[in-house]
mmCIF file of C-alpha atoms in Angstrom:
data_model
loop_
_atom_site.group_PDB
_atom_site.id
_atom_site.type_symbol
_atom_site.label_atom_id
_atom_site.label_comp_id
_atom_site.label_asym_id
_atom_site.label_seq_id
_atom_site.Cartn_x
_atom_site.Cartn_y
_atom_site.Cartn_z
ATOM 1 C CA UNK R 1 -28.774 14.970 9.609
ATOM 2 C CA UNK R 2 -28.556 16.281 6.288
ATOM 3 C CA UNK R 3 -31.786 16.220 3.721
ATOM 4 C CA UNK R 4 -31.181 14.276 0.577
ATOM 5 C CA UNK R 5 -33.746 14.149 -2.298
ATOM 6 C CA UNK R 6 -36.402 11.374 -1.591
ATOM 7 C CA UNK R 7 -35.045 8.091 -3.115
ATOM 8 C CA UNK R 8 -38.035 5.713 -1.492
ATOM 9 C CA UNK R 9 -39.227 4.217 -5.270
ATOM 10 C CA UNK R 10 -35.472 3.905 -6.488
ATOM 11 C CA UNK R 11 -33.362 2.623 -3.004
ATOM 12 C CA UNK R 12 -29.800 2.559 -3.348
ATOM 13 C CA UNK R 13 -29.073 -1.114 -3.147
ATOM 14 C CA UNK R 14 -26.327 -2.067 -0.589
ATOM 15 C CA UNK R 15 -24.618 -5.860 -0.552
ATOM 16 C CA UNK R 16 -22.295 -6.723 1.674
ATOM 17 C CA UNK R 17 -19.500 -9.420 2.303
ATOM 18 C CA UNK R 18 -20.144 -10.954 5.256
ATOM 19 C CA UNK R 19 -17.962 -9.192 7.577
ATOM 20 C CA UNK R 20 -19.202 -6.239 6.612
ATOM 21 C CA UNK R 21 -22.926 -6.794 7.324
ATOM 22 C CA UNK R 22 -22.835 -4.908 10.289
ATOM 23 C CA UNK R 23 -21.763 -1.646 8.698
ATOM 24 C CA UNK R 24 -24.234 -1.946 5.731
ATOM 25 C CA UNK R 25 -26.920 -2.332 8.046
ATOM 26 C CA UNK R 26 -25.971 0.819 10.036
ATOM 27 C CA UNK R 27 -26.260 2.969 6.666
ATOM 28 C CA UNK R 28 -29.655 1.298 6.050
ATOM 29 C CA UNK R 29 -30.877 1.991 9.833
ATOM 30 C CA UNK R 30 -29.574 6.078 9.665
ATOM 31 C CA UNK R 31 -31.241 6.363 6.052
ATOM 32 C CA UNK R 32 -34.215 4.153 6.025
ATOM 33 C CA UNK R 33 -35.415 5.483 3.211
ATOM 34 C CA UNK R 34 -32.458 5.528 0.540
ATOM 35 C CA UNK R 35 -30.842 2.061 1.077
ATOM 36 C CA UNK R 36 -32.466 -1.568 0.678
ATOM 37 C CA UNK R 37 -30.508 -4.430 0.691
ATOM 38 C CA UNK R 38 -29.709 -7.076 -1.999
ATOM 39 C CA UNK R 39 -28.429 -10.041 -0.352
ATOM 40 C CA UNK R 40 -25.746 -12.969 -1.605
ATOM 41 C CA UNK R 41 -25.113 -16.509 -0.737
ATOM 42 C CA UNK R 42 -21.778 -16.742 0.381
ATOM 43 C CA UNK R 43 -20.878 -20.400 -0.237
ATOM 44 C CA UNK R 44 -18.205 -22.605 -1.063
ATOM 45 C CA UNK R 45 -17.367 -26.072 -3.236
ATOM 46 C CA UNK R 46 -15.764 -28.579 -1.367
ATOM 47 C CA UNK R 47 -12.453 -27.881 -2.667
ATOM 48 C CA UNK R 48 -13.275 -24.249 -0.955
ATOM 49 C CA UNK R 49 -12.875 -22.306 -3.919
ATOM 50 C CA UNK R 50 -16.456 -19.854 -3.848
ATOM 51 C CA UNK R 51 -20.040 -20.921 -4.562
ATOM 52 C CA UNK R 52 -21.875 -17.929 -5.014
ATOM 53 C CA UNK R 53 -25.202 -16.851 -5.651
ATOM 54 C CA UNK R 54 -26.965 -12.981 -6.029
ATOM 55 C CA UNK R 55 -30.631 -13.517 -4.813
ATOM 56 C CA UNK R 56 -33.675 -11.836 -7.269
ATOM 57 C CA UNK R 57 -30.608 -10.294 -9.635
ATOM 58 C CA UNK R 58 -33.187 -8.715 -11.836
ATOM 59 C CA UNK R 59 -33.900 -6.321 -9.188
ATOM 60 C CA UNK R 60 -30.075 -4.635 -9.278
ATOM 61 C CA UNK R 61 -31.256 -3.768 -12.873
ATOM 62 C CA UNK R 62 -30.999 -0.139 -13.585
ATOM 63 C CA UNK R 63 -29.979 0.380 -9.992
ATOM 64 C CA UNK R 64 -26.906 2.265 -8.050
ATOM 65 C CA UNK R 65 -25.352 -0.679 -6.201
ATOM 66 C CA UNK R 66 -22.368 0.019 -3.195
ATOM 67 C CA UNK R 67 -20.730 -3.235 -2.658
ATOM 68 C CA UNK R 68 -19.305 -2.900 1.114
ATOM 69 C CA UNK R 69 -15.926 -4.837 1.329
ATOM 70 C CA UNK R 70 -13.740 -5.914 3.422
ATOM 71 C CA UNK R 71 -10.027 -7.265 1.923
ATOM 72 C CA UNK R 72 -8.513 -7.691 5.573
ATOM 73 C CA UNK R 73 -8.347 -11.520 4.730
ATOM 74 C CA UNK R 74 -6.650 -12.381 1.689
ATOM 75 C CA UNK R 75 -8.108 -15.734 1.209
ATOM 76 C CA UNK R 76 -11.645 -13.560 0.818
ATOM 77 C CA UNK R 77 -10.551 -11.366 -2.196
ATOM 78 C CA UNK R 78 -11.520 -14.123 -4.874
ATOM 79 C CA UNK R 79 -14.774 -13.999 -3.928
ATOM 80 C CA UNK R 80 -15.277 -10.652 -3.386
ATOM 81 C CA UNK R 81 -14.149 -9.446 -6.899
ATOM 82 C CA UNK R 82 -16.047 -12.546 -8.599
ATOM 83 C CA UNK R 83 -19.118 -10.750 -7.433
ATOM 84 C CA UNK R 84 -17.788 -7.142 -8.186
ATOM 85 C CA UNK R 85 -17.316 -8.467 -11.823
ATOM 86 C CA UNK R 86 -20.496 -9.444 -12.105
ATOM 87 C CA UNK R 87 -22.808 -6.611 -11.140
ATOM 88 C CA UNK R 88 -21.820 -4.935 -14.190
ATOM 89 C CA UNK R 89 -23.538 -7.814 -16.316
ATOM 90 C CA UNK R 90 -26.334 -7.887 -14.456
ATOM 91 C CA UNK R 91 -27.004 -4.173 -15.894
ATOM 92 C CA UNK R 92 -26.618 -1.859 -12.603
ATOM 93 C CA UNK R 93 -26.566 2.094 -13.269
ATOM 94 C CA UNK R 94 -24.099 2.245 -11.211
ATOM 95 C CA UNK R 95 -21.324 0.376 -8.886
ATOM 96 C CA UNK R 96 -19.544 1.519 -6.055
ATOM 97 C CA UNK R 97 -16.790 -0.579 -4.021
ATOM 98 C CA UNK R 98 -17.112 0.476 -0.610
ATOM 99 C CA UNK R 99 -13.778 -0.438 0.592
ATOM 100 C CA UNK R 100 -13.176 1.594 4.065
ATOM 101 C CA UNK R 101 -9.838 -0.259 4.564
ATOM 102 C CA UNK R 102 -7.354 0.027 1.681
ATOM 103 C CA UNK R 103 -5.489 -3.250 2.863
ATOM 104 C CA UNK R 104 -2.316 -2.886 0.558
ATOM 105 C CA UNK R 105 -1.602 1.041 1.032
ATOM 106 C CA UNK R 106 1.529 0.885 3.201
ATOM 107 C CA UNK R 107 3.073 -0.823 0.174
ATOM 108 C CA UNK R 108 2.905 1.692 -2.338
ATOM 109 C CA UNK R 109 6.718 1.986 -2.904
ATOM 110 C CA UNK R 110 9.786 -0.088 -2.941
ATOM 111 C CA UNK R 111 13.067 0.583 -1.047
ATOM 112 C CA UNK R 112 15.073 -2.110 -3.326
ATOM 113 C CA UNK R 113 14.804 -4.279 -6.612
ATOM 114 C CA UNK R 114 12.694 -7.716 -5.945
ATOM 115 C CA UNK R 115 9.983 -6.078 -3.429
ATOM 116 C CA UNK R 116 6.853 -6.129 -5.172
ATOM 117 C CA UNK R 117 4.557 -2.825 -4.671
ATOM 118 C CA UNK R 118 1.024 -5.373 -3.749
ATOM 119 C CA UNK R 119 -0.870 -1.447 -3.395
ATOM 120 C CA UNK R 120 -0.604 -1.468 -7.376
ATOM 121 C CA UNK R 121 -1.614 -5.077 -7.863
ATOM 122 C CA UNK R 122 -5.319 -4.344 -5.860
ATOM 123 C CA UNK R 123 -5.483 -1.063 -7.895
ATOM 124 C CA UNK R 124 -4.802 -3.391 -11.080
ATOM 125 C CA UNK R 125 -7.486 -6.045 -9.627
ATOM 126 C CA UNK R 126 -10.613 -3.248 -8.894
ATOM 127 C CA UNK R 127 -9.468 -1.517 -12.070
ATOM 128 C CA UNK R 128 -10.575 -4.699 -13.999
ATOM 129 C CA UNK R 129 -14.323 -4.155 -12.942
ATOM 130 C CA UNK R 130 -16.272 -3.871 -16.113
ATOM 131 C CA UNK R 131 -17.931 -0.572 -16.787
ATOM 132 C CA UNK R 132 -21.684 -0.121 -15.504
ATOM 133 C CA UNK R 133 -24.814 1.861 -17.513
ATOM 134 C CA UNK R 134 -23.228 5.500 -16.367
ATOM 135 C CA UNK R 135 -19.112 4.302 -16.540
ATOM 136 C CA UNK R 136 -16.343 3.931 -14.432
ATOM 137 C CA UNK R 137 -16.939 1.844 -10.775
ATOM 138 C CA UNK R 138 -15.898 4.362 -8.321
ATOM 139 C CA UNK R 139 -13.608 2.970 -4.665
ATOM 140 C CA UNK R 140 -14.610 4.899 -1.321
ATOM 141 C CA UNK R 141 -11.538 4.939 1.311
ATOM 142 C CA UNK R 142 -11.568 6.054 4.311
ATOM 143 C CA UNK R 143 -8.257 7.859 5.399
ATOM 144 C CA UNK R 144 -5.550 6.219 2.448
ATOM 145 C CA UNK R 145 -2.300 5.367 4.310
ATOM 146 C CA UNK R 146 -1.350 7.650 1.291
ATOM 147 C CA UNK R 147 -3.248 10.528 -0.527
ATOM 148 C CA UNK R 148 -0.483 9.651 -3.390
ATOM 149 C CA UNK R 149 -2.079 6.357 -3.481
ATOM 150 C CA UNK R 150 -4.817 7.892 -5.445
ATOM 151 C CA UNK R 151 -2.703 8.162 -8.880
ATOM 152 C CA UNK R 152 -2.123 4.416 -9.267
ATOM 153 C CA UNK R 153 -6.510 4.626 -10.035
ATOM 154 C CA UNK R 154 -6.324 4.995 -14.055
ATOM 155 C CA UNK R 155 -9.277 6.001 -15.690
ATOM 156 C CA UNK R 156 -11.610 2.364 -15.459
ATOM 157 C CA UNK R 157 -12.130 3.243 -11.712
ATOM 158 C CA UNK R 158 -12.883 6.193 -9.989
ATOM 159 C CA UNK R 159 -11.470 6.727 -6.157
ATOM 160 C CA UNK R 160 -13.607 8.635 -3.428
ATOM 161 C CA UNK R 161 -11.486 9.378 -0.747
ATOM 162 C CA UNK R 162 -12.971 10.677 2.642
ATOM 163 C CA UNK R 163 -12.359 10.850 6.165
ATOM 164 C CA UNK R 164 -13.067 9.507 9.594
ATOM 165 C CA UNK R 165 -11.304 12.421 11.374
ATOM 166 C CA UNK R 166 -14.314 14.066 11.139
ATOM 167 C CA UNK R 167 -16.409 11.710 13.500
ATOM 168 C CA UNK R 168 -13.167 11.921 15.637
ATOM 169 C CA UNK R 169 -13.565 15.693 16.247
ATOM 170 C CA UNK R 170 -17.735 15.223 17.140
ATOM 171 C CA UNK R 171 -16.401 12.652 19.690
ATOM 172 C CA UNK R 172 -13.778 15.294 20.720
ATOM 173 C CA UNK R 173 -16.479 17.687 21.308
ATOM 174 C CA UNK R 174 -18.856 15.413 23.416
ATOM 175 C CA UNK R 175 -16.616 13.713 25.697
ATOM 176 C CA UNK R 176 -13.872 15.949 26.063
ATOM 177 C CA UNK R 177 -14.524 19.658 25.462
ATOM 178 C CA UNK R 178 -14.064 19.903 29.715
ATOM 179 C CA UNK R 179 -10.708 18.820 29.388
ATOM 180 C CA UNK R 180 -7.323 20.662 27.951
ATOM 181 C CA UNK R 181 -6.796 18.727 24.540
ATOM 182 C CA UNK R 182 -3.412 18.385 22.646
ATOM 183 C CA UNK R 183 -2.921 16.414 19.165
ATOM 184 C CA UNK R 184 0.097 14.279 19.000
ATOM 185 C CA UNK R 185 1.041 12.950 15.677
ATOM 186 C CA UNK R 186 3.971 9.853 15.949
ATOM 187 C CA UNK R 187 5.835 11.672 12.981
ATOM 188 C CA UNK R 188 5.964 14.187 10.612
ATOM 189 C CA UNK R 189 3.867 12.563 8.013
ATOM 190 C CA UNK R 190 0.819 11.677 10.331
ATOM 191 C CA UNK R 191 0.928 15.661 10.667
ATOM 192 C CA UNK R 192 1.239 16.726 7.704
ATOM 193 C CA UNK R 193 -1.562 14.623 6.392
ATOM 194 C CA UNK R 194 -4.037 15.168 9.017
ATOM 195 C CA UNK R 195 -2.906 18.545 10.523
ATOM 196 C CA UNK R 196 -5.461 20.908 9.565
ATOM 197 C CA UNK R 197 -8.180 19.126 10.943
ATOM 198 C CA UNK R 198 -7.073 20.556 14.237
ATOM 199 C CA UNK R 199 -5.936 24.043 13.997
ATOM 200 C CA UNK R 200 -7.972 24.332 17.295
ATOM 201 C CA UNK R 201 -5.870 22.497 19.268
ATOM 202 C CA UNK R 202 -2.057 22.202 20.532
ATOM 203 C CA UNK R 203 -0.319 19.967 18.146
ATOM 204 C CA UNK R 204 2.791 17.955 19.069
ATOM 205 C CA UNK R 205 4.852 15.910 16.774
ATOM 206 C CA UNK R 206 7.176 12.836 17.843
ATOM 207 C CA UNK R 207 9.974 11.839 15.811
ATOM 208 C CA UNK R 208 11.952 8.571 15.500
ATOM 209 C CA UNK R 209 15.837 9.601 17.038
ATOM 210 C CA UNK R 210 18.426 7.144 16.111
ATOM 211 C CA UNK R 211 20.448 6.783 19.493
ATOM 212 C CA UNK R 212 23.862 4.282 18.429
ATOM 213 C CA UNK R 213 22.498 1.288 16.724
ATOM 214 C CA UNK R 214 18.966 2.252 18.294
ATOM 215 C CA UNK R 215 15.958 4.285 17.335
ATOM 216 C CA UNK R 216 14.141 5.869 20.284
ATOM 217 C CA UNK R 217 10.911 8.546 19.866
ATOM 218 C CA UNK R 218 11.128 11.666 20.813
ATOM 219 C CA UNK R 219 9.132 14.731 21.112
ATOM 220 C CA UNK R 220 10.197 17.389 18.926
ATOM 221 C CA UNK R 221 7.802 19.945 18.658
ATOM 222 C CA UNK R 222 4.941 21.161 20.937
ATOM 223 C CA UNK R 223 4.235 20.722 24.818
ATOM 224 C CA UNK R 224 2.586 18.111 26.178
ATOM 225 C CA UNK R 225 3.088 18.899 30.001
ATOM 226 C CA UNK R 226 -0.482 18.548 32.379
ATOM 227 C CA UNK R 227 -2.458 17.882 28.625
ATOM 228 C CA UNK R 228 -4.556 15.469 28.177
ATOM 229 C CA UNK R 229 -2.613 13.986 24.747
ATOM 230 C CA UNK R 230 -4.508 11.911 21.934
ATOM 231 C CA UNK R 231 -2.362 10.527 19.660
ATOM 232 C CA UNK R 232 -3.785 10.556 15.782
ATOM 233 C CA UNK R 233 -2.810 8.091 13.059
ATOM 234 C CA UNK R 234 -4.563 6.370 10.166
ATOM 235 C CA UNK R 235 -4.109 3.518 11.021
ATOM 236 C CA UNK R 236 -2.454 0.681 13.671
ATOM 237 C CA UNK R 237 -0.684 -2.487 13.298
ATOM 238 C CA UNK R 238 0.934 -3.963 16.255
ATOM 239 C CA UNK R 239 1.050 -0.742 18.280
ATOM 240 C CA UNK R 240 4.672 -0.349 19.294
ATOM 241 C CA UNK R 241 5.090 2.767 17.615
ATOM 242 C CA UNK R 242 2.002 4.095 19.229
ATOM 243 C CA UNK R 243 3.486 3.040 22.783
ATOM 244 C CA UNK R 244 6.981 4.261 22.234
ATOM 245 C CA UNK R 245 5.108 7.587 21.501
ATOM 246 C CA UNK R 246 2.943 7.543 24.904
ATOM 247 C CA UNK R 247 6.393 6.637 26.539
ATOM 248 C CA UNK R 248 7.902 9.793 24.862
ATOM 249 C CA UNK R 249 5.176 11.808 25.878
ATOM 250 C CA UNK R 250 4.546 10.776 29.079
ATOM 251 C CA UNK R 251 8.313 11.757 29.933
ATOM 252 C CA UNK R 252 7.291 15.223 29.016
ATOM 253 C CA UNK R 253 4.494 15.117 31.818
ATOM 254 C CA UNK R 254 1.224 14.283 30.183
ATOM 255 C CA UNK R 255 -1.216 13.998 32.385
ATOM 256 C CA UNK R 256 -3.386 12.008 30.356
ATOM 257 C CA UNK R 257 -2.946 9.748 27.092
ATOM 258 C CA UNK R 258 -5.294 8.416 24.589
ATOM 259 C CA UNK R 259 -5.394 7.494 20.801
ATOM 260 C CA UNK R 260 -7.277 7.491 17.787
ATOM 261 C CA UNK R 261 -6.653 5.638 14.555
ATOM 262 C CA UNK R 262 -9.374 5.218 11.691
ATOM 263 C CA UNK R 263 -7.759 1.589 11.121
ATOM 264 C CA UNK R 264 -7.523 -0.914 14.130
ATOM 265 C CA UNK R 265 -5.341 -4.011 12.025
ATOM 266 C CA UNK R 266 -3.630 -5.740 15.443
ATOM 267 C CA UNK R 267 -2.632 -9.029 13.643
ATOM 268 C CA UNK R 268 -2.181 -11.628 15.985
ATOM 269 C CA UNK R 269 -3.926 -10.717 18.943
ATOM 270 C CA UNK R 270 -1.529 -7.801 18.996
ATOM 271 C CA UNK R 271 -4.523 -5.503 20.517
ATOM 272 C CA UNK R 272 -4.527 -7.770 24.299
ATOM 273 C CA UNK R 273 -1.519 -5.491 25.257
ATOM 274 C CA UNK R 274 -3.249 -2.913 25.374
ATOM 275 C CA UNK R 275 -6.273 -3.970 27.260
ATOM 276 C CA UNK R 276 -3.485 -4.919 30.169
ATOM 277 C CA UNK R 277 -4.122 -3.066 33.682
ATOM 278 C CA UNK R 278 -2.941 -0.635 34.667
ATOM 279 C CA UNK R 279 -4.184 0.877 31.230
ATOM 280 C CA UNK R 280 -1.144 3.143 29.591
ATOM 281 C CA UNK R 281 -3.886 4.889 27.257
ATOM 282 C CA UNK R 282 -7.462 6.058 28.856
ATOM 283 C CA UNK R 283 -9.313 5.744 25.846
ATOM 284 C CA UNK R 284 -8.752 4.067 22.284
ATOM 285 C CA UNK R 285 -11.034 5.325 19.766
ATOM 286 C CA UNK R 286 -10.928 3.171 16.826
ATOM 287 C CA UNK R 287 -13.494 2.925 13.986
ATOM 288 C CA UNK R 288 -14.800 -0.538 12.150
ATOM 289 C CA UNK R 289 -13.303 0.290 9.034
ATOM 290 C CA UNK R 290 -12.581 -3.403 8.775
ATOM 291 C CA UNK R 291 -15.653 -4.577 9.927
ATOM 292 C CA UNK R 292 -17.486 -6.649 12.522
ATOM 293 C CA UNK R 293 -18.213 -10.166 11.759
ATOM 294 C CA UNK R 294 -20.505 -12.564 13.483
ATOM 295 C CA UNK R 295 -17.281 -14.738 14.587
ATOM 296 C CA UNK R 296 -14.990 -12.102 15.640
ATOM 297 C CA UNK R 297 -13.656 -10.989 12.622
ATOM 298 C CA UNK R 298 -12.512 -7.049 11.922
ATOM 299 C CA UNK R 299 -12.785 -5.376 15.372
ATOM 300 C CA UNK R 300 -15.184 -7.949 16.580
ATOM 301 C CA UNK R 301 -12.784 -9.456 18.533
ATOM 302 C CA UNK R 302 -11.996 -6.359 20.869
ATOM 303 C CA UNK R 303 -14.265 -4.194 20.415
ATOM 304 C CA UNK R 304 -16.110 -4.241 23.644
ATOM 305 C CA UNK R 305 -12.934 -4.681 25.560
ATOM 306 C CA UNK R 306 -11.691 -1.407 27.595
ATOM 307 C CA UNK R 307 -9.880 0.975 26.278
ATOM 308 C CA UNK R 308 -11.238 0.289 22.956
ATOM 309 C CA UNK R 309 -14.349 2.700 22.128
ATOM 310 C CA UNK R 310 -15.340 2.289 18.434
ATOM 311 C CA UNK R 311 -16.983 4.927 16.961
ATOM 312 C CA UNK R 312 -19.682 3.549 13.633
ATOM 313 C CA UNK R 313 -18.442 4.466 10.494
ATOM 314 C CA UNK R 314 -22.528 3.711 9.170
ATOM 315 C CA UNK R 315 -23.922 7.490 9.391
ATOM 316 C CA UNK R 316 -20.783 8.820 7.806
ATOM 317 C CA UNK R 317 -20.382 5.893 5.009
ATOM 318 C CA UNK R 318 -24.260 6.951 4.639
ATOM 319 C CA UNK R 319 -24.218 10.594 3.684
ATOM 320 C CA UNK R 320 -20.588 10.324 1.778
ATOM 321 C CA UNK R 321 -22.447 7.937 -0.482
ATOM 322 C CA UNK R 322 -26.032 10.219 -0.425
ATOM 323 C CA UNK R 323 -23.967 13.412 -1.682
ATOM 324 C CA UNK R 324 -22.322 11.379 -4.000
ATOM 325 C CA UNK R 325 -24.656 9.708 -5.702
ATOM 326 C CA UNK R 326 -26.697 11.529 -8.366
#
């Protein structure tokens, strides 16, 4: 682990939504002596709109706050930016949004008049946080459906983007270095995006084929024959294109498939398919970008159910934000 300078008399204070207490308290547990918490009542009126309250305020005073978010649930963004609004007032140095899971990034662009681009509304919404004691509020992403996504950020907010692939390759290393290894990506994007991280192994790239009125994927580069295949993507939704993929290269003789995606979404239960015996995939290593609540919420839900093997995001959210912060 990395040496940072000793911040024990000035902690880096973390708060949380709720979802993402879990992943706060991992930062705090691999850098004891850096983090503290400040906590917040997470109420609400009887009408449901939010009652909120910061506990001992004057203590965020002069301090470098990272506000750990989650916006997977829509009806939990009010709340979450009435409080990001607020730590400015209250006089912190220094406020950082850390927002794993960019929830709007896959619409970034339209393909006709009357869709409406949402990724440039939450840009417009965390751009309105008022400036702090040293400027901007900075946004940490992990793994941005779209590095272009980071020119919609104007000049009142500041966007850190990192990477979970990293974490990927360590758990590469330790479970897997026995084994022959090939990258899949499900098109040419996922590969051109997170390519590099693996000049070390075979990389093989599907491709969407339209057949008639039908698109079927395809293998169109690489060899996947008697390979042990993981298939890398930012992020996953239902999963159908990731099984149409393990279809595609199973037909070209894998002899072993698995995944990993920085973003495990599966709206609507959409993850149970793949927890189905005989299990298509051997492993599913997924991170909790989107948290872990206390009632199943974020990868709570499935995250002790086999395939699924969820590597902590903590120790990496931990040192992005010690080399950061100055």
């Amino acid at each position: 682990m990395a040496d940072f300078p000793d911040r024990s008399k000035n902690k880096i204070r973390i708060i949380c939504s709720p979802t993402m207490l879990d992943l706060g308290k991992q930062v705090e547990r691999a850098y004891p002596d850096h983090f503290a918490f400040a906590e917040v009542e997470w109420k609400a009126f009887p009408d449901g709109f939010p009652n909120l309250f910061i506990e001992d305020v004057h203590e965020l005073r002069g301090k470098d706050v990272y506000f750990f978010s989650s916006l997977l649930d829509a009806c939990e963004v009010f709340a979450q930016m009435a409080v990001m609004y607020s730590l400015p007032r209250y006089l912190v140095r220094s406020l950082t949004v850390v927002l794993p899971y960019f929830p709007t990034a896959t619409m970034e662009r339209i393909d006709k008049e009357g869709q409406v681009c949402t990724a440039m509304t939450l840009v417009r919404m965390l751009g309105a946080i008022p400036l702090t004691q040293s400027g901007a509020a900075k946004v940490m992403v992990y793994d941005i459906h779209t590095v272009q996504n980071r020119f919609y950020f104007g000049d009142s907010v500041i966007p850190l983007l990192v990477s979970a692939i990293p974490l990927f390759l360590d758990t590469l290393e330790k479970n897997h270095s026995h084994e022959e290894i090939a990258i899949a990506f499900p098109d040419a994007g996922a590969r051109k995006r997170f390519g590099s991280f693996f000049s070390k192994y075979e990389v093989i790239v599907c491709s969407k084929i339209r057949k008639g009125d039908k698109r079927e994927v395809r293998v169109v580069e690489g060899e996947p024959s008697n390979k042990h295949v993981f298939i890398v993507d930012d992020l996953v939704m239902s999963g159908g294109t990731l099984i149409e993929c393990g279809k595609a290269l199973k037909l070209q003789n894998a002899s072993k498939l698995s995944i990993f995606v920085t973003h495990a979404i599966f709206p609507e239960g959409s993850w149970k398919k793949f927890t189905e015996k005989p299990h298509v995939f051997s492993k599913i290593y997924i991170t909790d970008s989107v948290g872990r609540g206390e009632k199943g919420e974020g990868v709570g839900n499935f995250a002790d159910e086999e395939p699924f093997h969820v590597i902590p995001l903590g120790e990496s959210v931990g040192k992005n934000i010690l080399s950061f912060c100055v």
